[in-house]
């Protein structure tokens, strides 16, 4: 029997609208897993045996193209669901999820997703809202790839990550997980050389600061103006 407490999920977006008894029913069928840094939570095209909630850490979602190229699709932050293939009508995972740092997740058997969605309509609605938001993000990225200059795309990507997990420091807004220039290049459909050139130029202008797998946005407003072509 699970010894997990509903306090782990109360107040999190996927579970908004559920009462204590409903939360107890859901947490009672979950198991807690620790995922070491750089290990996969699940892998693309693997049987979708479970869906997950990230409790602690950060996870990078990676899509592998038919040519074998890996593309960073998005980052998952604490409180988000992932691996919800059942909500897409899939029996396999459409992408891989890899721990950026040591992570703690909750896992439920995928067979429970339809049961939960039927028994708890708010949970089903919240899950579909998550799927819809991610599809909208994907559409936005396609538009950015086809209509924006590379500096705009990189600026938008950094601002999105700041909105997701920015932590205020004395230097500025720290993207609070390891992030390399190669990661940024994958997210924005450009090359490591181009990202390095941009980041160096932006550091000289005082917009950002960066180190090994570390990015701080010093002037988010100026970066937004650049992203929106107002500079």
PDB file of N, CA and C in Angstrom, residues 6 9 15 22 33 44 46 71 80 93 100 128 130 145 159 189 193 219-220 225:
ATOM      1  N   UNK A   6      -1.259  13.038   0.332  1.00  0.00           N
ATOM      2  CA  UNK A   6      -1.853  13.913  -0.675  1.00  0.00           C
ATOM      3  C   UNK A   6      -1.236  15.306  -0.697  1.00  0.00           C
ATOM      4  N   UNK A   9       0.587  16.491  -3.828  1.00  0.00           N
ATOM      5  CA  UNK A   9      -0.060  16.932  -5.070  1.00  0.00           C
ATOM      6  C   UNK A   9      -1.106  18.015  -4.863  1.00  0.00           C
ATOM      7  N   UNK A  15      -4.232  18.861 -10.493  1.00  0.00           N
ATOM      8  CA  UNK A  15      -5.173  18.327  -9.509  1.00  0.00           C
ATOM      9  C   UNK A  15      -6.113  19.390  -8.941  1.00  0.00           C
ATOM     10  N   UNK A  22     -10.644  12.520  -3.178  1.00  0.00           N
ATOM     11  CA  UNK A  22     -10.211  12.228  -4.540  1.00  0.00           C
ATOM     12  C   UNK A  22      -8.687  12.267  -4.656  1.00  0.00           C
ATOM     13  N   UNK A  33       9.480   7.671  -7.581  1.00  0.00           N
ATOM     14  CA  UNK A  33      10.708   7.195  -8.203  1.00  0.00           C
ATOM     15  C   UNK A  33      11.759   8.290  -8.170  1.00  0.00           C
ATOM     16  N   UNK A  44      11.468   7.486 -26.255  1.00  0.00           N
ATOM     17  CA  UNK A  44      10.632   7.599 -27.453  1.00  0.00           C
ATOM     18  C   UNK A  44      10.344   6.214 -28.038  1.00  0.00           C
ATOM     19  N   UNK A  46       8.949   3.793 -26.771  1.00  0.00           N
ATOM     20  CA  UNK A  46       8.792   2.752 -25.760  1.00  0.00           C
ATOM     21  C   UNK A  46       7.311   2.624 -25.418  1.00  0.00           C
ATOM     22  N   UNK A  71      16.438  16.575 -30.947  1.00  0.00           N
ATOM     23  CA  UNK A  71      15.968  17.948 -30.828  1.00  0.00           C
ATOM     24  C   UNK A  71      15.341  18.124 -29.448  1.00  0.00           C
ATOM     25  N   UNK A  80       4.428  19.532 -13.177  1.00  0.00           N
ATOM     26  CA  UNK A  80       3.891  19.222 -14.500  1.00  0.00           C
ATOM     27  C   UNK A  80       3.780  17.715 -14.716  1.00  0.00           C
ATOM     28  N   UNK A  93       5.389   6.311 -26.247  1.00  0.00           N
ATOM     29  CA  UNK A  93       5.768   7.689 -25.950  1.00  0.00           C
ATOM     30  C   UNK A  93       6.237   8.386 -27.226  1.00  0.00           C
ATOM     31  N   UNK A 100      17.533  16.347 -16.240  1.00  0.00           N
ATOM     32  CA  UNK A 100      18.604  17.336 -16.357  1.00  0.00           C
ATOM     33  C   UNK A 100      19.435  17.355 -15.076  1.00  0.00           C
ATOM     34  N   UNK A 128      -6.049  17.679 -20.492  1.00  0.00           N
ATOM     35  CA  UNK A 128      -6.230  18.096 -21.881  1.00  0.00           C
ATOM     36  C   UNK A 128      -5.778  19.542 -22.083  1.00  0.00           C
ATOM     37  N   UNK A 130      -3.251  20.879 -20.550  1.00  0.00           N
ATOM     38  CA  UNK A 130      -1.798  20.756 -20.669  1.00  0.00           C
ATOM     39  C   UNK A 130      -1.402  20.331 -22.074  1.00  0.00           C
ATOM     40  N   UNK A 145      10.242  29.385 -36.328  1.00  0.00           N
ATOM     41  CA  UNK A 145      11.280  28.838 -37.208  1.00  0.00           C
ATOM     42  C   UNK A 145      11.166  29.390 -38.626  1.00  0.00           C
ATOM     43  N   UNK A 159      13.671  33.705 -22.838  1.00  0.00           N
ATOM     44  CA  UNK A 159      12.593  34.327 -22.063  1.00  0.00           C
ATOM     45  C   UNK A 159      11.577  33.295 -21.604  1.00  0.00           C
ATOM     46  N   UNK A 189      16.684  25.500 -33.417  1.00  0.00           N
ATOM     47  CA  UNK A 189      16.928  25.099 -34.788  1.00  0.00           C
ATOM     48  C   UNK A 189      18.092  25.808 -35.432  1.00  0.00           C
ATOM     49  N   UNK A 193      27.648  27.224 -33.054  1.00  0.00           N
ATOM     50  CA  UNK A 193      28.457  28.394 -33.399  1.00  0.00           C
ATOM     51  C   UNK A 193      27.620  29.674 -33.362  1.00  0.00           C
ATOM     52  N   UNK A 219      18.961  41.594 -18.428  1.00  0.00           N
ATOM     53  CA  UNK A 219      18.040  42.642 -18.883  1.00  0.00           C
ATOM     54  C   UNK A 219      16.880  42.006 -19.661  1.00  0.00           C
ATOM     55  N   UNK A 220      15.900  41.418 -18.945  1.00  0.00           N
ATOM     56  CA  UNK A 220      14.811  40.729 -19.644  1.00  0.00           C
ATOM     57  C   UNK A 220      13.998  41.647 -20.553  1.00  0.00           C
ATOM     58  N   UNK A 225      12.482  43.152 -26.100  1.00  0.00           N
ATOM     59  CA  UNK A 225      12.437  44.098 -27.224  1.00  0.00           C
ATOM     60  C   UNK A 225      13.161  43.525 -28.441  1.00  0.00           C
TER      61      UNK A 225
END
